[in-house]
Coordinates of C-alpha atoms and ligand atoms in Angstrom, one line a residue:
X18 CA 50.9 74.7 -102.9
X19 CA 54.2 75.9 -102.3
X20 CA 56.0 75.3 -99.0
X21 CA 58.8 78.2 -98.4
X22 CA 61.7 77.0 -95.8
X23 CA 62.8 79.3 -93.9
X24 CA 65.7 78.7 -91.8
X25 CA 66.3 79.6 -88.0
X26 CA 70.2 80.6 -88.0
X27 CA 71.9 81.1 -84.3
X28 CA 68.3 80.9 -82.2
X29 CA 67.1 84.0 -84.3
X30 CA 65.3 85.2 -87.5
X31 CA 66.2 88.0 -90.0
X32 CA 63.9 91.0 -90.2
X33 CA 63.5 90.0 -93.6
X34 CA 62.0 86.4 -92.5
X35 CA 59.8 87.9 -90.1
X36 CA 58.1 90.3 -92.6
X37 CA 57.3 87.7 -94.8
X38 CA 56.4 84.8 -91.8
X39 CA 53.8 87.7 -90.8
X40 CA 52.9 88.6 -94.5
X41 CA 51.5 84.8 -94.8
X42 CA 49.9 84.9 -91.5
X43 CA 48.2 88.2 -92.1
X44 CA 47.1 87.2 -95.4
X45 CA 45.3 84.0 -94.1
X46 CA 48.2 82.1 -94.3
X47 CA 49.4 78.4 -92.2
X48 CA 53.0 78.5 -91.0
X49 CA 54.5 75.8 -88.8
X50 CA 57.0 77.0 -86.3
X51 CA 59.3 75.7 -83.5
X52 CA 58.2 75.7 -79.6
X53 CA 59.5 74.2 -76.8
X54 CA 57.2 71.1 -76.4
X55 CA 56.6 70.4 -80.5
X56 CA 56.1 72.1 -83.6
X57 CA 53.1 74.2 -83.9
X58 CA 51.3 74.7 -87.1
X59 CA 49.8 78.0 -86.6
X60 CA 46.9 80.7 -88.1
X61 CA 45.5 84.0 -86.9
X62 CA 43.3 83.0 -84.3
X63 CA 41.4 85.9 -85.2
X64 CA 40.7 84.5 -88.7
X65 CA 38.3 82.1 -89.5
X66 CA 39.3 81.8 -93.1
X67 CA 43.1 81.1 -91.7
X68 CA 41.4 78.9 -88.5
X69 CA 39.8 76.4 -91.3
X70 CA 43.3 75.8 -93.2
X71 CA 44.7 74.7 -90.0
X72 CA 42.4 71.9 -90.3
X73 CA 42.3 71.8 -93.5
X74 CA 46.5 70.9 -93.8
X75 CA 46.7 68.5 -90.7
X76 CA 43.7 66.7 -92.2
X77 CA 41.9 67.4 -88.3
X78 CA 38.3 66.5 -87.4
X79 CA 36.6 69.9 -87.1
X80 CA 35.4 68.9 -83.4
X81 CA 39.2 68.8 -82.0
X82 CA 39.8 72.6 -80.9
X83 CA 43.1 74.1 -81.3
X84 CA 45.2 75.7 -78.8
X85 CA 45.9 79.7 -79.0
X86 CA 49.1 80.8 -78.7
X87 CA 50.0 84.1 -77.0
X88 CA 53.5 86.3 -76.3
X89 CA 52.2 88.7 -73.8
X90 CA 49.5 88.7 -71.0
X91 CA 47.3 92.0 -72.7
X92 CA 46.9 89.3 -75.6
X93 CA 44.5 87.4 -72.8
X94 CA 41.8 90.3 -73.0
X95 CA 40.6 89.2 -76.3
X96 CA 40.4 85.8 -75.8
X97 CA 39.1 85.1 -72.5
X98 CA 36.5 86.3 -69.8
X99 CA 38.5 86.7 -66.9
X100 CA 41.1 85.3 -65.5
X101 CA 40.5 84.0 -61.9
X102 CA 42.9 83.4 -58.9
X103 CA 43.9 80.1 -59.5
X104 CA 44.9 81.0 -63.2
X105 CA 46.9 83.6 -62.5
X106 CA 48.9 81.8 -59.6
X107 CA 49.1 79.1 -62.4
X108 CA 50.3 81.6 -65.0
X109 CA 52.4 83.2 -62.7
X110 CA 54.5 80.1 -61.5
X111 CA 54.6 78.5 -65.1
X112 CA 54.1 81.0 -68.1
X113 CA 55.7 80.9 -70.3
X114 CA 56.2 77.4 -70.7
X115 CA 54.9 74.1 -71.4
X116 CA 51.1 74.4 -70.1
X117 CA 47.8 75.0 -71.3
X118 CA 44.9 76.7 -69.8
X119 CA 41.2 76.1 -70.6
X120 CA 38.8 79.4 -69.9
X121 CA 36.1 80.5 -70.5
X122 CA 36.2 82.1 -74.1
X123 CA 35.3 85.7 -74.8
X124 CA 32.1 85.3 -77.7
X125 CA 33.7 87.0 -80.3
X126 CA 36.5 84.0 -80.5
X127 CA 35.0 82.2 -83.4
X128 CA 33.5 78.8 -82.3
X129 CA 35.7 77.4 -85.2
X130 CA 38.9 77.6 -83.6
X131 CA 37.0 76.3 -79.9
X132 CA 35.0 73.0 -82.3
X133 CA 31.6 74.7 -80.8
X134 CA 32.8 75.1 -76.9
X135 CA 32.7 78.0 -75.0
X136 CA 35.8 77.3 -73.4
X137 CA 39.0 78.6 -75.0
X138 CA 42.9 76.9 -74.5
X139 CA 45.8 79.5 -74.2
X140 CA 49.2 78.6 -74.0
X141 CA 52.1 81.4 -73.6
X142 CA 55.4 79.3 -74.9
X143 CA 58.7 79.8 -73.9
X144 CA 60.4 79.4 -77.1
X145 CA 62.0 82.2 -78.4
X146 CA 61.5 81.7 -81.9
X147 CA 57.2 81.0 -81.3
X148 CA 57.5 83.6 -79.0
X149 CA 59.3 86.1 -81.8
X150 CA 57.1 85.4 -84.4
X151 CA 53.6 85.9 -82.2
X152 CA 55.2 89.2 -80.7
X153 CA 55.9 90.2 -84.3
X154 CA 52.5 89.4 -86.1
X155 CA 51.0 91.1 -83.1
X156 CA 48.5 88.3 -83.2
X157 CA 47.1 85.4 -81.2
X158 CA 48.2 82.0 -83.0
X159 CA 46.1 78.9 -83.2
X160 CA 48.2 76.1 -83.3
X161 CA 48.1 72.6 -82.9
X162 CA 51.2 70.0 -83.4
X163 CA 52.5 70.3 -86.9
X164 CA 52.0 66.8 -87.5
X165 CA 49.3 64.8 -90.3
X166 CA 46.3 64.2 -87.8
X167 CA 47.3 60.4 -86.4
X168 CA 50.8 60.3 -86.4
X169 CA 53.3 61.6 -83.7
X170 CA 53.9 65.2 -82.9
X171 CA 56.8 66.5 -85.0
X172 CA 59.7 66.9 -82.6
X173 CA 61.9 68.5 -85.1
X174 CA 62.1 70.1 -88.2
X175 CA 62.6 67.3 -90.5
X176 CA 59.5 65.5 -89.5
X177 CA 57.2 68.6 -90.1
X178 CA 58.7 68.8 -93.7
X179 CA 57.7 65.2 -94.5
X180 CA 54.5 65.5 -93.0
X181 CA 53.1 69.3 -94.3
X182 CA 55.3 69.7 -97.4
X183 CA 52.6 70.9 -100.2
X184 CA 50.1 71.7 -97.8
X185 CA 51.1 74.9 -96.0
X186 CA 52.4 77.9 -97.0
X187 CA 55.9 77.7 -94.7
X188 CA 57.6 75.9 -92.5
X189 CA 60.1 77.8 -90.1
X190 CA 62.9 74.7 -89.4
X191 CA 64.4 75.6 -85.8
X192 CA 66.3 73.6 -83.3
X193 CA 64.8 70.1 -82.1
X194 CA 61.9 70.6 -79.3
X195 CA 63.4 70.4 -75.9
X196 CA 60.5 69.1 -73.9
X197 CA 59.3 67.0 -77.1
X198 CA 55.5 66.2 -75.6
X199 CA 53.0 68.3 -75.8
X200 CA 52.2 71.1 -73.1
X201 CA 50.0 69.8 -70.2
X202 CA 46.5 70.9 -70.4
X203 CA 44.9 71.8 -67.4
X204 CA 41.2 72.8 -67.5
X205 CA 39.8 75.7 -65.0
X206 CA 36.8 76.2 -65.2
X207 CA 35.4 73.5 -63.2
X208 CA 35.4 73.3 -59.7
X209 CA 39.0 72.0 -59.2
X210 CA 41.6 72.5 -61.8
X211 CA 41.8 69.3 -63.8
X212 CA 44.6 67.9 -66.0
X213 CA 42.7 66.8 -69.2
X214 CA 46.7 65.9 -70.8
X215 CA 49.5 65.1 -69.0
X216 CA 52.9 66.8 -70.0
X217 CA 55.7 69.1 -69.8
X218 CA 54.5 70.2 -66.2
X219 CA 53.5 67.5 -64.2
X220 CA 51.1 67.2 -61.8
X221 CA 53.5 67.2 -58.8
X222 CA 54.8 70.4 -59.8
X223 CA 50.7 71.7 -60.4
X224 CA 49.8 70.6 -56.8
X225 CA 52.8 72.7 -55.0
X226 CA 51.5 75.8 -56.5
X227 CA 47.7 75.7 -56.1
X228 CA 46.9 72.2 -53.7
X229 CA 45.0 69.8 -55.4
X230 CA 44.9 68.9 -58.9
X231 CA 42.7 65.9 -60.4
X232 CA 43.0 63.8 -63.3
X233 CA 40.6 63.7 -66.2
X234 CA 40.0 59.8 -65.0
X235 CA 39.0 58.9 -69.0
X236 CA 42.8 58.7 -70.1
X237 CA 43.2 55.9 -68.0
X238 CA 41.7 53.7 -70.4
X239 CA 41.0 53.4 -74.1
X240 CA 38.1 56.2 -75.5
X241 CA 34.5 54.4 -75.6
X242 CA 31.1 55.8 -75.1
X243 CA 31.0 55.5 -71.4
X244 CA 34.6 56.8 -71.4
X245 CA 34.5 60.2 -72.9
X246 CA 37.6 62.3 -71.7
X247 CA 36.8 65.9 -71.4
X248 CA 39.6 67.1 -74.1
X249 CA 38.0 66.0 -77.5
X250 CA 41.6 65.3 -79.1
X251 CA 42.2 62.9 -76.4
X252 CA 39.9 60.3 -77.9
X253 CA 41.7 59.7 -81.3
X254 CA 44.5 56.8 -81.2
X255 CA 47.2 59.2 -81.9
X256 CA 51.1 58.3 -82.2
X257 CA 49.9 54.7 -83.5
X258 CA 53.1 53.7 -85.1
X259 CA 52.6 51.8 -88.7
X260 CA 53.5 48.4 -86.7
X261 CA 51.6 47.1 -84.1
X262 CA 52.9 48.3 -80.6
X263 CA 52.9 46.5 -77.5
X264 CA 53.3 47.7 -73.7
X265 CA 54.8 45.4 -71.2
X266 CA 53.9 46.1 -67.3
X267 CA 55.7 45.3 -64.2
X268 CA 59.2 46.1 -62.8
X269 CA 61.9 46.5 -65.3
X270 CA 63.2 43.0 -64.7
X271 CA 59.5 41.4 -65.3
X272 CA 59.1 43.6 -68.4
X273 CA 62.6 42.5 -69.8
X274 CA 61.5 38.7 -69.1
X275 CA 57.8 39.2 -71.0
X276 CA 59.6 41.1 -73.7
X277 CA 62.0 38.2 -74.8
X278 CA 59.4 35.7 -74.2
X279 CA 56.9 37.7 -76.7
X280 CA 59.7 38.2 -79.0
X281 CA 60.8 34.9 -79.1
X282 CA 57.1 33.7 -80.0
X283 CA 56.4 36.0 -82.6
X284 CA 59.7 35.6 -84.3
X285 CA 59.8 31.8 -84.4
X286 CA 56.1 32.4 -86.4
X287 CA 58.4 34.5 -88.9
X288 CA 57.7 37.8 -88.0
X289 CA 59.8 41.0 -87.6
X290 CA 59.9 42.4 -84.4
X291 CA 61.5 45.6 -83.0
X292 CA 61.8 47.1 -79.3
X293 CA 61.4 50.2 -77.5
X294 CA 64.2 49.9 -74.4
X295 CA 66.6 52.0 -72.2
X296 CA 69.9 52.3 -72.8
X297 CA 70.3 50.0 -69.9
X298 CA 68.9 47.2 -71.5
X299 CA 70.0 47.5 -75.5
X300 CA 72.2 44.6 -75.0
X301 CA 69.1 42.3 -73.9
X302 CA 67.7 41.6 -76.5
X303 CA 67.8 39.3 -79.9
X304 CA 65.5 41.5 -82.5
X305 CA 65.3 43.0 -85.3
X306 CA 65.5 46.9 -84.5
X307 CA 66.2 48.4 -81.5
X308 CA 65.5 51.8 -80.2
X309 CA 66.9 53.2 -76.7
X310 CA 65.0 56.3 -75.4
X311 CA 67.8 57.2 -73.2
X312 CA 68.8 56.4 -69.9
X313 CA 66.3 55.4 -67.6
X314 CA 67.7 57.6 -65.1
X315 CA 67.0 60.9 -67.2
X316 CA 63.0 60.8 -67.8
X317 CA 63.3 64.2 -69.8
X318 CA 65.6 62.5 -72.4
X319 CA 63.3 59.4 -72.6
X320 CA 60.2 62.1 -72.9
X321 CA 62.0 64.1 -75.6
X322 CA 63.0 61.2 -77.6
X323 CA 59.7 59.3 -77.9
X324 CA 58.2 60.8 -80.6
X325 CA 61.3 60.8 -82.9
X326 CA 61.3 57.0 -81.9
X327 CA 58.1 55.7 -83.1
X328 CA 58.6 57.4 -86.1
X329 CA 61.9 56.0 -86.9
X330 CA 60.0 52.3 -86.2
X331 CA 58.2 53.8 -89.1
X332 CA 61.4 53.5 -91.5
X333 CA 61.5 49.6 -90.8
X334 CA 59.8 47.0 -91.5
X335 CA 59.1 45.5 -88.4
X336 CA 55.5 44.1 -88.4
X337 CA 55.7 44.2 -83.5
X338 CA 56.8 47.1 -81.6
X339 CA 57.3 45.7 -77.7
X340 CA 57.7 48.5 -75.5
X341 CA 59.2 48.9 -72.1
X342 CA 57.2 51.0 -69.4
X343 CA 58.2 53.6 -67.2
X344 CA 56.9 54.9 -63.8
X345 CA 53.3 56.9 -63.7
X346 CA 54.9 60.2 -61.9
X347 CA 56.4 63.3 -63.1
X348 CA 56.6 63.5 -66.7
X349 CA 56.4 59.5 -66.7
X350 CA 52.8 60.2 -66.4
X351 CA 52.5 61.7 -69.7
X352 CA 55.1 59.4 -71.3
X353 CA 52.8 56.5 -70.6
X354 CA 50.0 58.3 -71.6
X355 CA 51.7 58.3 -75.1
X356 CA 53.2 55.2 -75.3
X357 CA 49.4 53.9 -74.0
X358 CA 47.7 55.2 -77.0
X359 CA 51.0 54.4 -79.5
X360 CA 50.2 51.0 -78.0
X361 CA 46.5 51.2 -78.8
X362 CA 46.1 50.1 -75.1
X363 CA 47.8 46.4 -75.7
X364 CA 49.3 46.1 -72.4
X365 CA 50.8 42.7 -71.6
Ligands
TXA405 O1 52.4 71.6 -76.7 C1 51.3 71.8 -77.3 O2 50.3 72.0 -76.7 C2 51.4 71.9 -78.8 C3 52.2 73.1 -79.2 C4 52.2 73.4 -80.7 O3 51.8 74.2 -78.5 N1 50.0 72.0 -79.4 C5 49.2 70.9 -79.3 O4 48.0 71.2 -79.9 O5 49.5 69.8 -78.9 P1 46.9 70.0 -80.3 O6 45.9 70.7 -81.1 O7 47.7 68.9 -81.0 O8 46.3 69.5 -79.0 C6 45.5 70.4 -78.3 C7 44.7 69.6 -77.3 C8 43.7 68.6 -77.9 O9 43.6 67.4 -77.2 C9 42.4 69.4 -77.8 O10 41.3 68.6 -77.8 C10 42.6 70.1 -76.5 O11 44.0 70.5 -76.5 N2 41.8 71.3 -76.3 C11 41.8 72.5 -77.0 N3 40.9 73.3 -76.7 C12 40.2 72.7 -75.7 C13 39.0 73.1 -74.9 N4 38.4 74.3 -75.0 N5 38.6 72.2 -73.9 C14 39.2 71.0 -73.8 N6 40.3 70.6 -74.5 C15 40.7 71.4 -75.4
MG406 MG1 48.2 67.1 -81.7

């Protein structure tokens, strides 16, 4: 297949591009766009034809239901069943913008874009480029990260291109995601509103708007039968880098002490190790790559720049990733979450 390019100049596109984005999307058409959390690779929602080559491209297990994509409230009458108080305090306060609602789903979405729920995730970006070319298609877009199912989100355009070159129709190349994790998901229809994945918003923020939030308690731990999390993408060991990552606990201090230890041992056996640090601590350590996330004063930098890291790791040839870890609140809560599953849980 061929992939068309087509390039975001000065935060907008032509007419011309926007005709011919909307030409592939209302001829069944896959075309990965810019938002503010990650790329999107998105179809009309509408479409089951264009629903199955999401899947299709992204090489995604038909069970892992795909977020729509809105650019207007009236868009939500199609979709869902209604929208109760706490979702429209919720949308109010953070639409449009990095968060995800599941609703109940109105029947006529096709169970192919919901993998056989009932329940239906919206998500009303901010990004003015998503946000131009929903508005413009007049449709609802299903989209999840642009990425090869497994590997990191694509935080900018380059890493879509690598990833989905061939196997969609376009790519729209924008600026570099702000946020850079994807949205938080937060579940309503059960009794209390539940955070199935930490991310852009945190939980904090959640709990000053509508009181008490709770946390789907399976992400604490690695996916097993007893441990189901409620989101079915949660489950998959996403973001594993092609080395084998590692996450070191404690205070910064302890975590710099078990680092060089660990590195020490496994490059005395010969091996080729790299590390995931701050910019505080680059000059720590004796290794063979070294990737700072940022300072760990600024958590949106280190959250933005994660993705783009363990993919660079990806370019090397370091055989141990030993990562540093960050503080479980605000968006450190969904950093960890990341950097847990990058790490395939091995937490020293
Ligand atoms: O920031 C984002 O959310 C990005 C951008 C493109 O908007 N999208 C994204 O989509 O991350 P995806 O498909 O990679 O992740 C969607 C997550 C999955 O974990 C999926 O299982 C969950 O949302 N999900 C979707 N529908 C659901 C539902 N009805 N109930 C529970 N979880 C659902
Ligand atoms: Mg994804």
């Amino acid at each position: 297949m061929n992939t068309v390019i087509f390039k975001v100049k000065n935060n907008s596109l032509e007419k011309e591009d926007l005709d011919n984005i909307c030409e592939i999307i209302k001829s069944s058409g896959v075309v990965a766009f810019p938002t503010e959390t990650v790329y999107g690779l998105g179809a009309n929602a509408l479409d089951v034809e264009a629903v199955k080559g999401i899947f299709k491209a992204k090489g995604r297990p038909s069970d892992n239901p795909l977020i729509v994509h809105i650019s207007n409230l009236e868009m939500l009458d199609e979709l869902v069943e209604e929208v109760g108080d706490a979702a429209k305090k919720l949308m109010d306060a953070f639409w449009p913008g990095p968060i995800t609602f599941i609703l109940k789903k109105k029947k006529e979405v096709s169970e192919t874009v919901t993998a056989g729920l009932q329940t239906i995730a919206i998500r009303f970006p901010s990004d003015k480029i998503a946000r131009d070319i929903i508005e413009y298609c007049g449709k609802p877009i299903a989209a999840p990260s642009a990425n090869l199912s497994g590997k990191p989100s694509p935080t900018n355009g380059e890493h879509v291109i690598r990833d989905l070159t061939g196997r969609v129709e376009a790519i729209v190349v924008g600026e570099d995601a702000v946020i850079g994790l994807e949205s938080t998901v937060v579940d309503l229809t059960g009794k209390y509103p539940m955070i199935l994945r930490p991310g852009g918003i945190s939980k904090e923020e959640l709990e000053k708007v509508i009181g008490q939030v709770q946390i789907d308690k399976a992400l604490n731990s690695e996916y097993s039968e007893d441990n189901k999390p409620k989101s079915p993408g949660m489950k998959y060991t996403h973001y594993a880098p092609k080395a084998e990552a590692r996450l070191a606990t404690g205070t910064r201090e302890e975590q710099v002490i078990k680092i060089k230890e660990l590195l020490n041992d496994l490059r005395s056996s010969g091996h080729s190790v790299g590390v995931l640090t701050v910019d505080e601590n680059v000059e720590k350590y004796a290794c063979d790559n070294i990737i700072s996330l940022g300072s760990i004063n600024n958590m949106d930098e280190i959250a933005s720049n994660l993705f783009k890291a363990l993919r660079e790791f990806d370019d090397t040839s370091v055989e141990y990733i030993l990562c540093e870890s960050f503080e479980n609140v605000g968006i450190g809560l969904a950093i960890m979450n990341r950097l847990k599953k990058a790490c395939g849980y091995r937490i020293f």
